[in-house]
Amino acid sequence: MMNLQSFIGEYEKAHPEEVIHIEQEINSRYEITALVIQGDEYWKDPPVFIFHRVKGSNGNVSPHPAIVNLFASRPRCARIIGTDVPHFARELQRRCTEEKRKPVVVKKGEAPVKEVINKGKDVDLFEFPIVTHHYLDAGPYCSSGFATTYDPDSGVDNCGIQRGFVKAKDEIRFWPCLGTHNNFNLEKHWERGQDMRFAYWVGHHPAVILGAEVRLGYPESHYEAAGGVIGEPLRLVPSESLGDDFLVPADAEVVIEGIAKVGERKAEGPFGEAWGHTGAQRLNPVIRVTALTHRRDAYWISNMVSHKDMQVFNSWREVIILEAAKRAVPTTQNVYIPVPGMVFLQIKQTRRNQGREAGLAALASVEGAKHIFVVDDDIDIYNMHDILTAIGSRTQWDKDVIIVPRGRGIGTDPSISEEATTAKAVIDCTKPVPPQPFEPRNSVPEEVMKRVRLEDWVAKKYL
Amino acid sequence: MPKISLVTCPACQQKFPVNRSDFIEWEGDCRCPFCAQEFPPEKGKPYPPLHAGAEE
């Protein structure tokens, strides 16, 4: 099956400028983030960085490479699922919902993730180059691991990327945010006095990562959605220490298995959140690691939270918002979430008030839909100048803004209330629908635009 | 009331934020991200206080 390393190999051949190998030794504590911040400023679509000599938390150079920025480029995210940027959210939505594939279970001997198996005192998470992202972070964080649990009633798997503070070589404290399906599973187990079985799987083909991260119904298998996105059944394998009915991806880079003992919560955080602020310390479940399995040459992925690499965290919300908006306004075209809390929704109006209708449907669809800016289809939602033009020139906020108080907020939003509620807003930035008149946009005749090209008028050295 | 309080580590005097509702509901120790000292948040003189009536 396709996997992370097969993807990197093929992608590097096709786009060598987008995969940068760094052999120079670098410290996992802050230094990787420092490079990512500068790269985000330097490149519009930053390349993938693969660090081959990372000094980890134990002071040693890790035998494993660290990979970051896999999702830092929107064009790369689109190419990962074989589409282009304007169709990315639509295609991801289609594959997750219409192309689901049941996974297959393989024998342990056929699973690359079982090439190395460590249990008990041999478990040492610090052999991996786990990044300490930002100043004030509690320590190294597993930021790209799919926290995986099972619903004790239906036996259906659930997974999603949820952060984990790697406190010790065999201890992780992870945050199953309120309202997530992993939190449902945790509460079900603990209310029944049962410890919860848990695994992190880290690293896979990025199409699997995009598919597995999409929010589904409950309970509904993320493994099936991931198979739909990559276009082949996900290969699963029984865990080493959690029983044969606890299945993990056979082609992942790393799997961390463990137990969340009933009621055990310890300090987790602070952590530099997706919203660009350092989230406060919490009391979160403790995972006592029971087994660590990995490929012999495993890569460790870190998702660079709050930087351009965050794309993967927003794409699943785009899928849900697009679906909801389309139900309300079938001519909804596209959606883009550049940063948490900000949603640009593009519609093609066929009658009046559709901006409000699409916006309200989007707003109610998911907790991350906080500020919905609805624009017309002549606005490029990936172009900030275009978006600001629409906001600045097509709105009168006394009638185009709808504010909904006390909606469900995301716990990591620093501006939400103590009760985790948030105000939400629809800002309708659409033009009046014809025959209502509206001043046309500035333009140059198309024939002139095609004929007069920058490269014909400006010396090459300037371009 | 804000969702966070700032506590001061009694060992190293550094300040860091804690989530109020978590520490009110479960009453566990907080952990200083600078020196790893673990202590009840009340000992870090949280501002605002975690519980009504507590001294600021």
Short mmCIF file of C-alpha atoms in Angstrom, two decimals:
data_model
loop_
_atom_site.label_atom_id
_atom_site.label_comp_id
_atom_site.label_asym_id
_atom_site.label_seq_id
_atom_site.Cartn_x
_atom_site.Cartn_y
_atom_site.Cartn_z
CA MET A 1 0.00 0.00 0.00
CA MET A 2 1.06 3.58 -0.57
CA ASN A 3 2.64 5.15 2.52
CA LEU A 4 4.50 8.23 3.66
CA GLN A 5 7.88 7.21 2.32
CA SER A 6 6.55 6.05 -1.05
CA PHE A 7 4.75 9.39 -1.33
CA ILE A 8 7.90 11.39 -0.50
CA GLY A 9 9.92 9.41 -3.04
CA GLU A 10 7.43 9.95 -5.85
CA TYR A 11 6.63 13.54 -4.97
CA GLU A 12 10.28 14.50 -4.79
CA LYS A 13 10.84 13.14 -8.29
CA ALA A 14 7.94 15.17 -9.67
CA HIS A 15 8.55 18.33 -7.61
CA PRO A 16 12.19 18.34 -6.46
CA GLU A 17 11.97 22.00 -5.45
CA GLU A 18 9.31 21.14 -2.86
CA VAL A 19 11.28 18.65 -0.77
CA ILE A 20 14.33 19.99 1.05
CA HIS A 21 16.66 17.64 2.92
CA ILE A 22 18.59 19.23 5.78
CA GLU A 23 21.64 17.30 6.96
CA GLN A 24 22.92 19.91 9.39
CA GLU A 25 22.27 19.06 13.04
CA ILE A 26 19.31 20.91 14.52
CA ASN A 27 17.74 20.92 17.98
CA SER A 28 14.15 19.70 18.31
CA ARG A 29 13.55 22.39 20.93
CA TYR A 30 12.41 25.58 19.14
CA GLU A 31 14.99 25.45 16.32
CA ILE A 32 12.80 23.59 13.83
CA THR A 33 9.96 26.03 14.53
CA ALA A 34 12.33 28.97 13.98
CA LEU A 35 13.12 27.67 10.48
CA VAL A 36 9.46 27.01 9.74
CA ILE A 37 8.50 30.57 10.72
CA GLN A 38 11.14 31.99 8.38
CA GLY A 39 10.14 29.59 5.62
CA ASP A 40 6.50 30.65 5.94
CA GLU A 41 7.59 34.24 5.31
CA TYR A 42 9.98 33.36 2.49
CA TRP A 43 7.76 31.03 0.46
CA LYS A 44 4.09 31.51 -0.41
CA ASP A 45 3.82 27.72 -0.48
CA PRO A 46 6.62 26.42 1.74
CA PRO A 47 8.40 23.18 0.82
CA VAL A 48 8.56 20.03 2.91
CA PHE A 49 11.56 19.98 5.25
CA ILE A 50 13.17 16.66 6.13
CA PHE A 51 15.68 16.97 8.95
CA HIS A 52 18.10 14.06 9.07
CA ARG A 53 20.05 14.95 12.23
CA VAL A 54 17.76 16.15 14.99
CA LYS A 55 18.94 16.40 18.56
CA GLY A 56 16.02 15.22 20.65
CA SER A 57 14.87 15.80 24.21
CA ASN A 58 17.29 13.18 25.53
CA GLY A 59 20.26 15.12 24.14
CA ASN A 60 21.05 12.52 21.48
CA VAL A 61 20.75 12.79 17.72
CA SER A 62 17.71 10.73 16.80
CA PRO A 63 18.21 7.80 14.42
CA HIS A 64 14.96 8.87 12.75
CA PRO A 65 14.43 11.82 10.39
CA ALA A 66 11.86 14.49 11.26
CA ILE A 67 9.51 15.70 8.55
CA VAL A 68 7.50 18.93 8.75
CA ASN A 69 5.46 21.16 6.41
CA LEU A 70 3.83 18.27 4.55
CA PHE A 71 0.60 20.30 4.42
CA ALA A 72 2.10 23.80 4.32
CA SER A 73 1.21 24.32 0.67
CA ARG A 74 -2.35 24.40 -0.59
CA PRO A 75 -1.31 23.31 -4.12
CA ARG A 76 0.52 20.34 -2.56
CA CYS A 77 -2.56 19.40 -0.51
CA ALA A 78 -4.58 19.45 -3.74
CA ARG A 79 -2.01 17.36 -5.63
CA ILE A 80 -1.98 14.81 -2.79
CA ILE A 81 -5.56 13.90 -3.66
CA GLY A 82 -5.12 14.37 -7.40
CA THR A 83 -6.98 17.63 -7.88
CA ASP A 84 -6.32 21.36 -8.10
CA VAL A 85 -6.65 24.10 -5.51
CA PRO A 86 -10.17 25.34 -6.41
CA HIS A 87 -11.54 21.79 -6.25
CA PHE A 88 -9.66 20.61 -3.15
CA ALA A 89 -12.42 20.83 -0.53
CA ARG A 90 -15.06 19.52 -2.94
CA GLU A 91 -12.93 16.54 -3.93
CA LEU A 92 -12.02 15.70 -0.34
CA GLN A 93 -15.71 15.85 0.56
CA ARG A 94 -16.68 13.62 -2.37
CA ARG A 95 -14.10 10.97 -1.59
CA CYS A 96 -14.88 10.84 2.14
CA THR A 97 -18.60 10.47 1.59
CA GLU A 98 -19.01 8.69 -1.75
CA GLU A 99 -15.86 6.58 -2.06
CA LYS A 100 -15.56 5.04 1.42
CA ARG A 101 -13.75 1.70 1.44
CA LYS A 102 -13.79 -0.95 4.11
CA PRO A 103 -10.29 -1.61 5.46
CA VAL A 104 -8.59 -4.99 5.25
CA VAL A 105 -6.79 -6.74 8.10
CA VAL A 106 -3.34 -8.16 7.40
CA LYS A 107 -1.06 -10.45 9.39
CA LYS A 108 1.55 -8.90 11.65
CA GLY A 109 4.33 -10.23 9.43
CA GLU A 110 2.94 -8.19 6.54
CA ALA A 111 2.86 -4.93 8.48
CA PRO A 112 5.87 -2.60 8.08
CA VAL A 113 4.89 -0.85 11.30
CA LYS A 114 5.77 -4.06 13.16
CA GLU A 115 9.38 -4.17 11.94
CA VAL A 116 10.47 -2.97 15.38
CA ILE A 117 8.45 -3.85 18.48
CA ASN A 118 9.23 -2.56 21.96
CA LYS A 119 7.22 -3.26 25.06
CA GLY A 120 7.43 -2.49 28.77
CA LYS A 121 10.73 -1.01 29.92
CA ASP A 122 12.09 -1.08 26.35
CA VAL A 123 9.65 1.62 25.28
CA ASP A 124 11.45 4.93 24.71
CA LEU A 125 9.50 7.63 22.93
CA PHE A 126 12.51 9.93 23.08
CA GLU A 127 14.25 7.91 20.38
CA PHE A 128 12.09 9.99 18.01
CA PRO A 129 12.80 13.63 17.08
CA ILE A 130 9.71 15.01 18.78
CA VAL A 131 9.50 18.77 18.46
CA THR A 132 9.15 21.25 21.29
CA HIS A 133 7.32 23.86 19.25
CA HIS A 134 7.09 27.18 21.08
CA TYR A 135 8.31 29.07 24.13
CA LEU A 136 6.15 28.13 27.16
CA ASP A 137 5.23 24.72 25.72
CA ALA A 138 5.28 22.07 28.44
CA GLY A 139 7.82 20.07 26.46
CA PRO A 140 7.98 17.92 23.33
CA TYR A 141 4.60 17.37 21.69
CA CYS A 142 3.23 14.67 19.46
CA SER A 143 1.42 17.03 17.08
CA SER A 144 0.56 14.79 14.17
CA GLY A 145 -0.46 11.57 15.90
CA PHE A 146 -3.93 10.20 15.24
CA ALA A 147 -5.40 9.56 18.68
CA THR A 148 -7.33 6.34 18.14
CA THR A 149 -10.02 4.87 20.37
CA TYR A 150 -12.98 2.54 19.97
CA ASP A 151 -16.62 3.12 20.88
CA PRO A 152 -17.27 0.48 23.58
CA ASP A 153 -20.89 0.03 22.40
CA SER A 154 -20.54 -0.36 18.64
CA GLY A 155 -16.86 -1.32 18.42
CA VAL A 156 -16.38 1.32 15.71
CA ASP A 157 -12.98 3.01 15.47
CA ASN A 158 -12.50 6.72 15.87
CA CYS A 159 -9.41 8.80 15.28
CA GLY A 160 -8.31 12.37 14.93
CA ILE A 161 -5.16 14.40 15.34
CA GLN A 162 -5.06 15.42 19.00
CA ARG A 163 -2.00 16.79 20.70
CA GLY A 164 -0.02 14.82 23.24
CA PHE A 165 2.61 16.09 25.67
CA VAL A 166 5.38 13.49 25.77
CA LYS A 167 6.06 13.70 29.48
CA ALA A 168 8.34 10.68 29.83
CA LYS A 169 9.72 7.89 27.69
CA ASP A 170 6.55 5.89 28.32
CA GLU A 171 3.98 8.53 29.26
CA ILE A 172 1.87 10.89 27.16
CA ARG A 173 -0.79 13.33 28.33
CA PHE A 174 -3.27 13.97 25.54
CA TRP A 175 -6.18 16.33 25.08
CA PRO A 176 -9.43 14.81 23.77
CA CYS A 177 -11.16 18.17 23.37
CA LEU A 178 -14.71 18.44 24.66
CA GLY A 179 -17.26 17.44 22.02
CA THR A 180 -14.87 15.26 20.03
CA HIS A 181 -15.69 11.62 19.47
CA ASN A 182 -12.58 10.49 21.31
CA ASN A 183 -13.93 12.40 24.30
CA PHE A 184 -17.27 10.58 23.93
CA ASN A 185 -15.40 7.28 23.98
CA LEU A 186 -13.32 8.31 26.99
CA GLU A 187 -16.41 9.36 28.96
CA LYS A 188 -18.20 6.11 28.09
CA HIS A 189 -15.28 4.04 29.34
CA TRP A 190 -14.65 6.02 32.49
CA GLU A 191 -18.34 6.24 33.44
CA ARG A 192 -18.38 2.43 33.35
CA GLY A 193 -15.23 2.23 35.44
CA GLN A 194 -13.20 0.90 32.52
CA ASP A 195 -9.70 1.91 31.47
CA MET A 196 -9.64 3.05 27.83
CA ARG A 197 -7.40 1.46 25.23
CA PHE A 198 -5.64 4.07 23.14
CA ALA A 199 -3.16 4.31 20.28
CA TYR A 200 -1.42 7.08 18.41
CA TRP A 201 -0.47 6.27 14.84
CA VAL A 202 2.01 8.69 13.40
CA GLY A 203 2.86 9.14 9.73
CA HIS A 204 1.15 7.68 6.69
CA HIS A 205 0.52 8.65 3.10
CA PRO A 206 -0.78 12.25 3.33
CA ALA A 207 -4.02 11.27 1.55
CA VAL A 208 -4.69 8.88 4.43
CA ILE A 209 -3.96 11.68 6.88
CA LEU A 210 -6.37 14.05 5.10
CA GLY A 211 -9.09 11.39 4.97
CA ALA A 212 -8.71 10.15 8.52
CA GLU A 213 -8.86 13.70 9.88
CA VAL A 214 -12.29 14.52 8.39
CA ARG A 215 -15.05 14.85 10.99
CA LEU A 216 -17.66 12.12 10.55
CA GLY A 217 -20.83 11.10 12.34
CA TYR A 218 -20.62 9.11 15.58
CA PRO A 219 -19.84 6.29 15.52
CA GLU A 220 -18.44 6.15 12.01
CA SER A 221 -15.15 4.64 10.85
CA HIS A 222 -12.35 7.02 9.95
CA TYR A 223 -10.42 4.11 8.51
CA GLU A 224 -13.12 3.78 5.82
CA ALA A 225 -12.98 7.49 5.01
CA ALA A 226 -9.17 7.35 4.76
CA GLY A 227 -9.46 4.45 2.32
CA GLY A 228 -11.88 6.51 0.25
CA VAL A 229 -9.48 9.42 -0.01
CA ILE A 230 -6.42 7.36 -0.93
CA GLY A 231 -8.47 5.17 -3.27
CA GLU A 232 -7.64 1.76 -1.79
CA PRO A 233 -8.62 -0.07 1.39
CA LEU A 234 -6.55 0.91 4.38
CA ARG A 235 -4.46 -2.04 5.60
CA LEU A 236 -4.91 -2.60 9.31
CA VAL A 237 -3.15 -4.91 11.75
CA PRO A 238 -3.95 -6.04 15.30
CA SER A 239 -2.24 -4.13 18.08
CA GLU A 240 0.63 -5.62 20.08
CA SER A 241 -0.68 -4.96 23.56
CA LEU A 242 -4.34 -3.90 23.32
CA GLY A 243 -5.90 -7.07 21.90
CA ASP A 244 -6.52 -8.35 18.38
CA ASP A 245 -9.72 -6.34 18.06
CA PHE A 246 -7.82 -3.06 18.43
CA LEU A 247 -6.63 -2.37 14.89
CA VAL A 248 -3.99 0.11 13.80
CA PRO A 249 -2.74 1.08 10.32
CA ALA A 250 -0.20 -1.50 9.11
CA ASP A 251 1.60 1.02 6.89
CA ALA A 252 1.99 3.82 9.43
CA GLU A 253 5.48 4.94 10.38
CA VAL A 254 4.99 4.61 14.14
CA VAL A 255 2.30 3.26 16.48
CA ILE A 256 2.20 4.08 20.19
CA GLU A 257 -0.15 1.87 22.21
CA GLY A 258 -1.31 2.58 25.73
CA ILE A 259 -3.99 2.74 28.37
CA ALA A 260 -5.84 5.73 29.84
CA LYS A 261 -6.57 4.59 33.40
CA VAL A 262 -9.94 5.57 34.81
CA GLY A 263 -9.96 9.09 36.16
CA GLU A 264 -6.22 9.71 35.84
CA ARG A 265 -5.69 13.30 34.76
CA LYS A 266 -2.46 15.28 35.04
CA ALA A 267 -1.16 18.66 33.99
CA GLU A 268 -0.84 19.02 30.20
CA GLY A 269 0.27 22.21 28.50
CA PRO A 270 0.76 25.10 28.04
CA PHE A 271 0.91 24.56 24.30
CA GLY A 272 1.17 26.96 21.35
CA GLU A 273 -2.24 26.53 19.79
CA ALA A 274 -3.57 26.68 16.25
CA TRP A 275 -4.99 30.12 17.01
CA GLY A 276 -1.50 31.54 17.34
CA HIS A 277 -1.63 31.92 21.12
CA THR A 278 -0.29 29.75 23.91
CA GLY A 279 -3.14 27.74 25.35
CA ALA A 280 -3.31 27.37 29.12
CA GLN A 281 -2.37 24.24 31.02
CA ARG A 282 -5.13 21.67 31.47
CA LEU A 283 -5.78 18.49 33.40
CA ASN A 284 -5.90 15.79 30.78
CA PRO A 285 -5.89 11.98 30.54
CA VAL A 286 -2.58 10.18 30.97
CA ILE A 287 -1.58 7.47 28.50
CA ARG A 288 0.65 4.81 30.04
CA VAL A 289 2.45 3.45 26.99
CA THR A 290 2.35 -0.34 26.71
CA ALA A 291 3.99 -0.84 23.32
CA LEU A 292 5.87 1.15 20.69
CA THR A 293 6.10 -0.28 17.18
CA HIS A 294 7.57 1.27 14.07
CA ARG A 295 9.24 0.82 10.70
CA ARG A 296 12.95 0.25 11.03
CA ASP A 297 13.61 3.46 9.07
CA ALA A 298 10.57 5.34 10.41
CA TYR A 299 10.07 9.06 9.76
CA TRP A 300 8.56 11.14 12.54
CA ILE A 301 6.06 13.76 11.33
CA SER A 302 5.39 16.92 13.29
CA ASN A 303 2.56 19.16 12.28
CA MET A 304 3.72 22.73 12.80
CA VAL A 305 0.76 24.04 14.72
CA SER A 306 -0.29 27.65 14.01
CA HIS A 307 1.94 27.88 10.93
CA LYS A 308 1.13 27.17 7.26
CA ASP A 309 1.45 23.44 7.97
CA MET A 310 -1.94 23.74 9.71
CA GLN A 311 -3.78 23.19 6.42
CA VAL A 312 -4.71 19.65 7.38
CA PHE A 313 -6.48 20.84 10.51
CA ASN A 314 -8.73 23.13 8.54
CA SER A 315 -9.57 20.97 5.54
CA TRP A 316 -12.04 18.74 7.37
CA ARG A 317 -13.97 21.78 8.52
CA GLU A 318 -14.07 23.02 4.94
CA VAL A 319 -15.65 19.71 3.94
CA ILE A 320 -18.43 20.02 6.53
CA ILE A 321 -19.07 23.70 5.82
CA LEU A 322 -19.24 23.13 2.09
CA GLU A 323 -21.71 20.30 2.51
CA ALA A 324 -23.98 22.38 4.79
CA ALA A 325 -23.83 25.51 2.64
CA LYS A 326 -24.61 23.52 -0.50
CA ARG A 327 -27.72 22.11 1.12
CA ALA A 328 -28.94 25.66 1.74
CA VAL A 329 -27.66 27.18 -1.50
CA PRO A 330 -26.90 24.57 -4.18
CA THR A 331 -24.84 27.08 -6.15
CA THR A 332 -22.26 27.33 -3.34
CA GLN A 333 -18.90 27.18 -5.10
CA ASN A 334 -16.06 26.83 -2.65
CA VAL A 335 -14.77 27.41 0.86
CA TYR A 336 -11.40 28.27 2.36
CA ILE A 337 -10.30 28.48 5.99
CA PRO A 338 -6.91 30.22 5.97
CA VAL A 339 -6.63 30.39 9.77
CA PRO A 340 -8.84 29.10 12.59
CA GLY A 341 -11.99 31.14 13.03
CA MET A 342 -12.00 32.70 9.55
CA VAL A 343 -14.11 31.16 6.79
CA PHE A 344 -14.32 32.46 3.23
CA LEU A 345 -17.38 31.03 1.53
CA GLN A 346 -17.92 31.58 -2.18
CA ILE A 347 -21.36 31.36 -3.76
CA LYS A 348 -22.93 32.04 -7.13
CA GLN A 349 -26.09 33.99 -6.42
CA THR A 350 -29.22 33.19 -8.35
CA ARG A 351 -31.60 35.14 -6.14
CA ARG A 352 -31.42 37.63 -3.27
CA ASN A 353 -30.52 36.69 0.34
CA GLN A 354 -28.56 33.60 -0.63
CA GLY A 355 -25.45 35.06 0.99
CA ARG A 356 -27.21 35.05 4.35
CA GLU A 357 -28.71 31.60 3.81
CA ALA A 358 -25.41 29.98 2.88
CA GLY A 359 -23.63 31.84 5.67
CA LEU A 360 -26.08 30.80 8.37
CA ALA A 361 -26.02 27.17 7.23
CA ALA A 362 -22.22 27.22 7.30
CA LEU A 363 -22.17 28.89 10.69
CA ALA A 364 -24.34 26.21 12.27
CA SER A 365 -22.50 23.29 10.69
CA VAL A 366 -19.39 23.03 12.83
CA GLU A 367 -17.90 24.69 15.88
CA GLY A 368 -14.93 26.06 13.94
CA ALA A 369 -17.19 28.16 11.72
CA LYS A 370 -16.83 31.39 13.66
CA HIS A 371 -16.64 34.30 11.22
CA ILE A 372 -18.20 33.48 7.83
CA PHE A 373 -17.43 35.90 5.04
CA VAL A 374 -19.70 35.10 2.09
CA VAL A 375 -18.43 36.36 -1.26
CA ASP A 376 -19.48 36.19 -4.90
CA ASP A 377 -17.92 33.90 -7.46
CA ASP A 378 -15.90 36.75 -9.02
CA ILE A 379 -13.86 36.90 -5.81
CA ASP A 380 -10.79 34.65 -5.55
CA ILE A 381 -11.09 33.24 -2.03
CA TYR A 382 -7.37 32.38 -1.94
CA ASN A 383 -6.41 35.98 -2.73
CA MET A 384 -6.40 38.20 0.36
CA HIS A 385 -6.57 41.40 -1.72
CA ASP A 386 -9.72 40.13 -3.42
CA ILE A 387 -11.27 39.11 -0.10
CA LEU A 388 -10.51 42.47 1.52
CA THR A 389 -11.92 44.25 -1.54
CA ALA A 390 -15.20 42.34 -1.13
CA ILE A 391 -15.36 43.08 2.59
CA GLY A 392 -14.48 46.72 2.11
CA SER A 393 -16.63 47.49 -0.91
CA ARG A 394 -19.67 45.21 -0.78
CA THR A 395 -20.83 45.42 2.82
CA GLN A 396 -22.81 47.78 4.99
CA TRP A 397 -22.42 46.28 8.45
CA ASP A 398 -25.68 47.65 9.82
CA LYS A 399 -27.55 45.26 7.52
CA ASP A 400 -25.04 42.74 6.20
CA VAL A 401 -23.81 41.34 9.51
CA ILE A 402 -25.68 38.71 11.51
CA ILE A 403 -24.28 38.02 14.98
CA VAL A 404 -25.24 34.84 16.80
CA PRO A 405 -24.35 34.97 20.50
CA ARG A 406 -23.27 32.07 22.72
CA GLY A 407 -22.50 29.50 20.02
CA ARG A 408 -20.30 26.51 20.68
CA GLY A 409 -16.68 27.58 20.65
CA ILE A 410 -13.43 25.74 20.20
CA GLY A 411 -11.59 25.30 23.49
CA THR A 412 -8.34 26.55 22.01
CA ASP A 413 -9.79 29.92 20.92
CA PRO A 414 -8.29 32.38 23.42
CA SER A 415 -11.23 34.75 23.11
CA ILE A 416 -14.03 32.37 24.11
CA SER A 417 -15.84 32.64 27.43
CA GLU A 418 -15.10 30.54 30.50
CA GLU A 419 -18.15 28.45 29.50
CA ALA A 420 -16.53 27.81 26.10
CA THR A 421 -19.16 29.74 24.18
CA THR A 422 -18.44 32.17 21.40
CA ALA A 423 -20.21 34.78 19.35
CA LYS A 424 -20.39 33.83 15.69
CA ALA A 425 -21.04 36.05 12.72
CA VAL A 426 -22.06 35.96 9.09
CA ILE A 427 -20.74 38.87 7.06
CA ASP A 428 -22.57 38.92 3.76
CA CYS A 429 -20.10 40.44 1.29
CA THR A 430 -22.12 39.63 -1.80
CA LYS A 431 -23.38 42.14 -4.37
CA PRO A 432 -27.07 42.73 -5.01
CA VAL A 433 -28.51 40.25 -7.48
CA PRO A 434 -29.49 41.61 -10.92
CA PRO A 435 -31.61 43.38 -11.97
CA GLN A 436 -30.53 45.37 -8.88
CA PRO A 437 -27.66 47.56 -10.13
CA PHE A 438 -24.17 47.58 -8.59
CA GLU A 439 -21.07 49.38 -9.78
CA PRO A 440 -18.88 47.09 -11.91
CA ARG A 441 -15.35 46.11 -10.87
CA ASN A 442 -12.41 47.84 -12.50
CA SER A 443 -11.06 45.85 -15.40
CA VAL A 444 -9.03 46.01 -18.60
CA PRO A 445 -10.43 44.49 -21.80
CA GLU A 446 -9.51 40.82 -21.93
CA GLU A 447 -7.92 41.16 -25.35
CA VAL A 448 -5.52 43.78 -23.94
CA MET A 449 -4.66 41.66 -20.90
CA LYS A 450 -3.75 38.76 -23.17
CA ARG A 451 -1.71 40.86 -25.58
CA VAL A 452 0.22 43.03 -23.15
CA ARG A 453 2.39 40.73 -21.04
CA LEU A 454 4.85 41.73 -18.32
CA GLU A 455 7.61 39.53 -19.72
CA ASP A 456 7.46 41.42 -23.06
CA TRP A 457 7.91 44.81 -21.44
CA VAL A 458 10.16 44.29 -18.43
CA ALA A 459 13.74 43.02 -18.65
CA LYS A 460 14.16 39.41 -17.59
CA LYS A 461 16.49 40.30 -14.71
CA TYR A 462 13.60 42.02 -12.94
CA LEU A 463 11.21 39.08 -13.25
CA MET B 1 -14.48 35.77 34.17
CA PRO B 2 -11.60 34.90 31.77
CA LYS B 3 -11.06 31.24 30.96
CA ILE B 4 -7.50 31.26 32.29
CA SER B 5 -5.66 32.25 35.45
CA LEU B 6 -1.98 33.06 35.72
CA VAL B 7 -0.06 31.17 38.40
CA THR B 8 3.41 31.84 39.72
CA CYS B 9 5.67 28.85 40.30
CA PRO B 10 6.73 28.86 43.97
CA ALA B 11 10.07 27.32 43.02
CA CYS B 12 11.27 29.47 40.11
CA GLN B 13 8.80 32.42 40.27
CA GLN B 14 7.96 32.11 36.57
CA LYS B 15 4.35 32.71 35.52
CA PHE B 16 2.24 30.49 33.29
CA PRO B 17 -1.46 30.18 32.37
CA VAL B 18 -3.79 27.44 33.64
CA ASN B 19 -7.28 26.65 32.42
CA ARG B 20 -9.65 27.66 35.21
CA SER B 21 -12.49 25.21 34.59
CA ASP B 22 -10.17 22.17 34.49
CA PHE B 23 -8.46 23.01 37.77
CA ILE B 24 -11.74 23.90 39.47
CA GLU B 25 -13.45 20.66 38.32
CA TRP B 26 -10.66 18.16 38.96
CA GLU B 27 -8.39 19.80 41.53
CA GLY B 28 -5.10 18.35 40.27
CA ASP B 29 -1.61 19.80 40.59
CA CYS B 30 -0.30 22.14 37.94
CA ARG B 31 3.21 21.76 36.54
CA CYS B 32 5.65 24.56 35.87
CA PRO B 33 6.79 24.46 32.22
CA PHE B 34 10.06 26.12 33.22
CA CYS B 35 11.29 23.96 36.12
CA ALA B 36 8.82 21.01 36.13
CA GLN B 37 7.79 21.70 39.73
CA GLU B 38 4.32 20.28 40.43
CA PHE B 39 2.13 22.08 42.97
CA PRO B 40 -1.52 22.85 43.76
CA PRO B 41 -2.44 25.93 41.71
CA GLU B 42 -3.57 27.79 44.85
CA LYS B 43 0.07 27.80 45.95
CA GLY B 44 0.89 29.72 42.79
CA LYS B 45 -1.43 32.58 43.81
CA PRO B 46 -3.64 32.29 40.72
CA TYR B 47 -4.92 35.52 39.21
CA PRO B 48 -7.86 35.73 39.00
CA PRO B 49 -8.40 33.35 41.95
CA LEU B 50 -9.83 29.93 41.04
CA HIS B 51 -12.50 30.00 43.70
CA ALA B 52 -14.87 32.79 44.70
CA GLY B 53 -13.84 34.44 47.92
CA ALA B 54 -10.18 33.42 47.61
CA GLU B 55 -7.67 36.17 48.19
CA GLU B 56 -6.18 37.81 45.13
#
